[in-house]
Amino acid sequence: MGNAMRGLIAFIPSERCQRFIVGDLKEMPLDRTLDLSSRQLRWLPLTACVFDELVKLYLSDNNLSSLPAELQGLKKLQLLALDFNHFEELPAAVCKLTQLSILYLGNNRLYSLPRELGELKDLNTLWLEMNCFTAFPNVVCDLPNLKTLHLGYNQIQSLPKELGMLEELRSIWLAGNQLTEFPQVLLDMHFLAVIDVDRNRIHRFPGLCHMQGLKLVIYDHNPCVNAPAVGEGVRRVGRWADCSDDEQEDDGSKAASDTTAEVTEVHPEEEENI
């Protein structure tokens, strides 16, 4: 079925039209996985909520903005993909899926998360990139088994100290936010293996040599004057990544001097005004 026809039929809430879009959902898939991605769905057919043995449900790349309460009946669901939809709020039913371990919420319109999300104690991977968060969603700090957190390309300016309580966290992805300083809380999270702060506004990086679990730090596209010093075997991605600390210091001093000269040259009228 063509995308144009599928999109037109998606507006019609009849059972027959839904079968055109999602097919005839009568039997539990043998692999306990149901993929309804890219179907231009505007609501989830209730027939998808009757498979109480379902383990994985993919609803990515649709036009969903809500989910039925019946979804909470999928008690064995471990993976739920809701990325690339139109959610402005996280549906309450999602917070009832207590066996979830992986939750994809990227590329939506979320600006906050409900405190009930903290009930998902088994959650270990959470994707929240490309949403509308202007502050770090503090309920994330209530997820004790979280290992991977993707929060890139939001508008976050700082991280809460409570994040340090997540002792299982191993990778945090914060590219494309509005951090002006390297988050202090990360310095005490020695167990982190991956830190991504690419495309922020950080001017100076602290040393990270004490972080013994660190394997990768991404800091490119920041207006920084130095690279973070790291321990042996740690990969850096960004300016001066392949330089020694001495070479980096000389280059950084030169860059700072050049920047000062450029500002003076380009804006001499400001000096006169002063």
GROMACS .gro file of C-alpha atoms in nm:
model
  274
    1MET     CA    1   0.000   0.000   0.000
    2GLY     CA    2   0.132   0.343  -0.091
    3ASN     CA    3   0.222   0.591   0.183
    4ALA     CA    4  -0.038   0.842   0.063
    5MET     CA    5  -0.320   0.587   0.080
    6ARG     CA    6  -0.196   0.453   0.414
    7GLY     CA    7  -0.188   0.806   0.555
    8LEU     CA    8  -0.545   0.872   0.441
    9ILE     CA    9  -0.680   0.548   0.586
   10ALA     CA   10  -0.501   0.618   0.916
   11PHE     CA   11  -0.753   0.896   0.983
   12ILE     CA   12  -1.045   0.649   0.973
   13PRO     CA   13  -1.095   0.481   1.313
   14SER     CA   14  -1.284   0.173   1.190
   15GLU     CA   15  -1.166  -0.181   1.263
   16ARG     CA   16  -1.157  -0.263   0.892
   17CYS     CA   17  -0.937   0.036   0.811
   18GLN     CA   18  -0.699  -0.053   1.093
   19ARG     CA   19  -0.653  -0.399   0.945
   20PHE     CA   20  -0.544  -0.234   0.620
   21ILE     CA   21  -0.273  -0.052   0.811
   22VAL     CA   22  -0.140  -0.307   1.059
   23GLY     CA   23  -0.252  -0.631   0.902
   24ASP     CA   24  -0.463  -0.901   1.064
   25LEU     CA   25  -0.332  -0.930   1.420
   26LYS     CA   26  -0.483  -1.256   1.536
   27GLU     CA   27  -0.191  -1.467   1.651
   28MET     CA   28   0.100  -1.405   1.882
   29PRO     CA   29   0.422  -1.368   1.675
   30LEU     CA   30   0.644  -1.671   1.730
   31ASP     CA   31   0.939  -1.456   1.838
   32ARG     CA   32   0.713  -1.253   2.073
   33THR     CA   33   0.809  -0.940   1.877
   34LEU     CA   34   0.559  -0.707   1.710
   35ASP     CA   35   0.689  -0.443   1.468
   36LEU     CA   36   0.437  -0.174   1.369
   37SER     CA   37   0.694   0.089   1.276
   38SER     CA   38   0.639   0.329   0.986
   39ARG     CA   39   0.267   0.255   0.944
   40GLN     CA   40   0.148   0.616   0.985
   41LEU     CA   41  -0.050   0.507   1.290
   42ARG     CA   42  -0.240   0.779   1.477
   43TRP     CA   43  -0.351   0.543   1.753
   44LEU     CA   44  -0.250   0.195   1.859
   45PRO     CA   45  -0.507  -0.072   1.765
   46LEU     CA   46  -0.634  -0.251   2.076
   47THR     CA   47  -0.570  -0.583   1.904
   48ALA     CA   48  -0.199  -0.517   1.958
   49CYS     CA   49  -0.255  -0.514   2.335
   50VAL     CA   50  -0.397  -0.865   2.367
   51PHE     CA   51  -0.065  -1.048   2.326
   52ASP     CA   52   0.024  -1.067   2.695
   53GLU     CA   53   0.338  -1.273   2.619
   54LEU     CA   54   0.483  -1.000   2.395
   55VAL     CA   55   0.847  -0.910   2.477
   56LYS     CA   56   0.928  -0.645   2.214
   57LEU     CA   57   0.699  -0.382   2.063
   58TYR     CA   58   0.821  -0.142   1.794
   59LEU     CA   59   0.600   0.161   1.724
   60SER     CA   60   0.869   0.390   1.583
   61ASP     CA   61   0.811   0.643   1.305
   62ASN     CA   62   0.435   0.684   1.332
   63ASN     CA   63   0.204   0.973   1.420
   64LEU     CA   64   0.123   0.861   1.774
   65SER     CA   65   0.057   1.115   2.050
   66SER     CA   66  -0.117   0.884   2.298
   67LEU     CA   67  -0.146   0.516   2.387
   68PRO     CA   68  -0.443   0.321   2.525
   69ALA     CA   69  -0.455   0.216   2.891
   70GLU     CA   70  -0.479  -0.145   2.769
   71LEU     CA   71  -0.109  -0.131   2.683
   72GLN     CA   72  -0.029  -0.187   3.051
   73GLY     CA   73  -0.158  -0.541   3.010
   74LEU     CA   74   0.165  -0.630   2.827
   75LYS     CA   75   0.331  -0.721   3.157
   76LYS     CA   76   0.621  -0.911   3.001
   77LEU     CA   77   0.726  -0.634   2.763
   78GLN     CA   78   1.101  -0.569   2.785
   79LEU     CA   79   1.154  -0.336   2.488
   80LEU     CA   80   0.927  -0.053   2.377
   81ALA     CA   81   1.019   0.174   2.085
   82LEU     CA   82   0.820   0.499   2.066
   83ASP     CA   83   1.079   0.715   1.891
   84PHE     CA   84   0.992   0.940   1.596
   85ASN     CA   85   0.635   1.008   1.703
   86HIS     CA   86   0.443   1.311   1.836
   87PHE     CA   87   0.433   1.249   2.211
   88GLU     CA   88   0.425   1.564   2.426
   89GLU     CA   89   0.370   1.360   2.743
   90LEU     CA   90   0.470   1.006   2.829
   91PRO     CA   91   0.154   0.790   2.834
   92ALA     CA   92   0.070   0.665   3.184
   93ALA     CA   93   0.045   0.305   3.062
   94VAL     CA   94   0.418   0.299   2.983
   95CYS     CA   95   0.503   0.349   3.350
   96LYS     CA   96   0.307   0.032   3.435
   97LEU     CA   97   0.533  -0.189   3.224
   98THR     CA   98   0.759  -0.284   3.512
   99GLN     CA   99   0.970  -0.538   3.318
  100LEU     CA  100   1.084  -0.284   3.060
  101SER     CA  101   1.461  -0.279   3.019
  102ILE     CA  102   1.489  -0.068   2.701
  103LEU     CA  103   1.275   0.237   2.623
  104TYR     CA  104   1.314   0.447   2.309
  105LEU     CA  105   1.157   0.795   2.333
  106GLY     CA  106   1.383   0.995   2.102
  107ASN     CA  107   1.258   1.241   1.841
  108ASN     CA  108   0.932   1.332   2.012
  109ARG     CA  109   0.808   1.654   2.177
  110LEU     CA  110   0.864   1.563   2.541
  111TYR     CA  111   0.956   1.843   2.781
  112SER     CA  112   0.914   1.652   3.110
  113LEU     CA  113   0.873   1.298   3.244
  114PRO     CA  114   0.622   1.179   3.508
  115ARG     CA  115   0.752   1.071   3.847
  116GLU     CA  116   0.586   0.733   3.785
  117LEU     CA  117   0.865   0.653   3.540
  118GLY     CA  118   1.074   0.582   3.849
  119GLU     CA  119   0.872   0.262   3.895
  120LEU     CA  120   1.060   0.105   3.604
  121LYS     CA  121   1.334  -0.035   3.825
  122ASP     CA  122   1.462  -0.278   3.560
  123LEU     CA  123   1.516  -0.010   3.296
  124ASN     CA  124   1.878  -0.013   3.179
  125THR     CA  125   1.864   0.183   2.851
  126LEU     CA  126   1.677   0.510   2.800
  127TRP     CA  127   1.678   0.717   2.481
  128LEU     CA  128   1.551   1.076   2.513
  129GLU     CA  129   1.748   1.252   2.240
  130MET     CA  130   1.589   1.517   2.018
  131ASN     CA  131   1.308   1.623   2.250
  132CYS     CA  132   1.224   1.955   2.420
  133PHE     CA  133   1.386   1.919   2.763
  134THR     CA  134   1.513   2.250   2.900
  135ALA     CA  135   1.607   2.090   3.233
  136PHE     CA  136   1.737   1.747   3.322
  137PRO     CA  137   1.440   1.517   3.402
  138ASN     CA  138   1.517   1.435   3.767
  139VAL     CA  139   1.308   1.118   3.771
  140VAL     CA  140   1.588   0.956   3.571
  141CYS     CA  141   1.787   0.957   3.896
  142ASP     CA  142   1.532   0.711   4.037
  143LEU     CA  143   1.625   0.437   3.789
  144PRO     CA  144   1.884   0.232   3.984
  145ASN     CA  145   1.973  -0.010   3.704
  146LEU     CA  146   2.017   0.245   3.428
  147LYS     CA  147   2.333   0.173   3.228
  148THR     CA  148   2.291   0.389   2.916
  149LEU     CA  149   2.133   0.734   2.897
  150HIS     CA  150   2.088   0.925   2.572
  151LEU     CA  151   1.985   1.289   2.626
  152GLY     CA  152   2.148   1.451   2.326
  153TYR     CA  153   2.007   1.746   2.134
  154ASN     CA  154   1.784   1.897   2.398
  155GLN     CA  155   1.839   2.230   2.578
  156ILE     CA  156   1.985   2.107   2.907
  157GLN     CA  157   2.220   2.346   3.088
  158SER     CA  158   2.323   2.142   3.393
  159LEU     CA  159   2.302   1.801   3.558
  160PRO     CA  160   2.173   1.735   3.912
  161LYS     CA  161   2.404   1.598   4.181
  162GLU     CA  162   2.153   1.315   4.233
  163LEU     CA  163   2.269   1.166   3.903
  164GLY     CA  164   2.572   1.039   4.094
  165MET     CA  165   2.350   0.786   4.270
  166LEU     CA  166   2.320   0.585   3.947
  167GLU     CA  167   2.608   0.349   4.018
  168GLU     CA  168   2.521   0.122   3.725
  169LEU     CA  169   2.543   0.402   3.468
  170ARG     CA  170   2.820   0.334   3.218
  171SER     CA  171   2.752   0.570   2.927
  172ILE     CA  172   2.595   0.915   2.911
  173TRP     CA  173   2.534   1.096   2.582
  174LEU     CA  174   2.476   1.472   2.610
  175ALA     CA  175   2.573   1.607   2.269
  176GLY     CA  176   2.395   1.913   2.135
  177ASN     CA  177   2.284   2.064   2.466
  178GLN     CA  178   2.372   2.397   2.632
  179LEU     CA  179   2.629   2.295   2.892
  180THR     CA  180   2.872   2.580   2.959
  181GLU     CA  181   3.077   2.384   3.213
  182PHE     CA  182   3.175   2.020   3.235
  183PRO     CA  183   2.917   1.874   3.479
  184GLN     CA  184   3.074   1.844   3.823
  185VAL     CA  185   2.869   1.536   3.910
  186LEU     CA  186   3.033   1.336   3.631
  187LEU     CA  187   3.376   1.382   3.791
  188ASP     CA  188   3.267   1.167   4.083
  189MET     CA  189   3.118   0.892   3.868
  190HIS     CA  190   3.439   0.691   3.831
  191PHE     CA  191   3.252   0.394   3.684
  192LEU     CA  192   3.150   0.580   3.365
  193ALA     CA  193   3.297   0.430   3.048
  194VAL     CA  194   3.161   0.676   2.788
  195ILE     CA  195   3.101   1.051   2.820
  196ASP     CA  196   2.972   1.246   2.519
  197VAL     CA  197   2.950   1.625   2.553
  198ASP     CA  198   3.000   1.705   2.185
  199ARG     CA  199   2.842   2.027   2.053
  200ASN     CA  200   2.795   2.211   2.382
  201ARG     CA  201   2.940   2.541   2.508
  202ILE     CA  202   3.213   2.419   2.739
  203HIS     CA  203   3.519   2.648   2.752
  204ARG     CA  204   3.752   2.446   2.974
  205PHE     CA  205   3.774   2.078   3.061
  206PRO     CA  206   3.892   1.936   3.393
  207GLY     CA  207   4.128   1.641   3.414
  208LEU     CA  208   3.967   1.300   3.392
  209CYS     CA  209   4.271   1.085   3.472
  210HIS     CA  210   4.114   0.970   3.799
  211MET     CA  211   3.819   0.809   3.618
  212GLN     CA  212   3.953   0.456   3.599
  213GLY     CA  213   3.659   0.308   3.412
  214LEU     CA  214   3.664   0.569   3.135
  215LYS     CA  215   3.720   0.440   2.781
  216LEU     CA  216   3.586   0.715   2.555
  217VAL     CA  217   3.526   1.090   2.593
  218ILE     CA  218   3.376   1.293   2.307
  219TYR     CA  219   3.414   1.670   2.346
  220ASP     CA  220   3.438   1.801   1.989
  221HIS     CA  221   3.263   2.121   1.872
  222ASN     CA  222   3.300   2.307   2.202
  223PRO     CA  223   3.464   2.653   2.229
  224CYS     CA  224   3.728   2.501   2.457
  225VAL     CA  225   4.085   2.609   2.516
  226ASN     CA  226   4.203   2.263   2.625
  227ALA     CA  227   4.127   1.896   2.595
  228PRO     CA  228   4.048   1.683   2.899
  229ALA     CA  229   4.352   1.500   3.032
  230VAL     CA  230   4.273   1.128   3.044
  231GLY     CA  231   4.439   0.808   3.160
  232GLU     CA  232   4.630   0.565   2.942
  233GLY     CA  233   4.418   0.382   2.688
  234VAL     CA  234   4.129   0.628   2.698
  235ARG     CA  235   4.019   0.750   2.355
  236ARG     CA  236   3.950   1.121   2.307
  237VAL     CA  237   3.744   1.263   2.019
  238GLY     CA  238   3.789   1.635   1.969
  239ARG     CA  239   4.048   1.908   1.922
  240TRP     CA  240   4.397   1.822   2.048
  241ALA     CA  241   4.293   1.458   2.088
  242ASP     CA  242   4.627   1.338   1.952
  243CYS     CA  243   4.843   1.604   2.120
  244SER     CA  244   5.044   1.573   2.437
  245ASP     CA  245   4.944   1.798   2.727
  246ASP     CA  246   5.241   2.031   2.657
  247GLU     CA  247   5.157   2.066   2.288
  248GLN     CA  248   4.795   2.124   2.377
  249GLU     CA  249   4.885   2.398   2.625
  250ASP     CA  250   5.099   2.583   2.370
  251ASP     CA  251   4.833   2.551   2.101
  252GLY     CA  252   4.562   2.659   2.343
  253SER     CA  253   4.753   2.969   2.445
  254LYS     CA  254   4.809   3.060   2.081
  255ALA     CA  255   4.441   3.004   2.002
  256ALA     CA  256   4.338   3.228   2.291
  257SER     CA  257   4.579   3.500   2.174
  258ASP     CA  258   4.454   3.474   1.816
  259THR     CA  259   4.094   3.499   1.934
  260THR     CA  260   4.171   3.811   2.136
  261ALA     CA  261   4.345   3.970   1.837
  262GLU     CA  262   4.049   3.889   1.611
  263VAL     CA  263   3.800   4.046   1.849
  264THR     CA  264   4.010   4.362   1.877
  265GLU     CA  265   4.050   4.383   1.502
  266VAL     CA  266   3.689   4.316   1.411
  267HIS     CA  267   3.526   4.540   1.674
  268PRO     CA  268   3.754   4.845   1.726
  269GLU     CA  269   3.449   5.069   1.760
  270GLU     CA  270   3.357   4.898   2.088
  271GLU     CA  271   3.689   5.003   2.238
  272GLU     CA  272   3.623   5.364   2.139
  273ASN     CA  273   3.282   5.353   2.300
  274ILE     CA  274   3.436   5.234   2.623
   0.00000   0.00000   0.00000
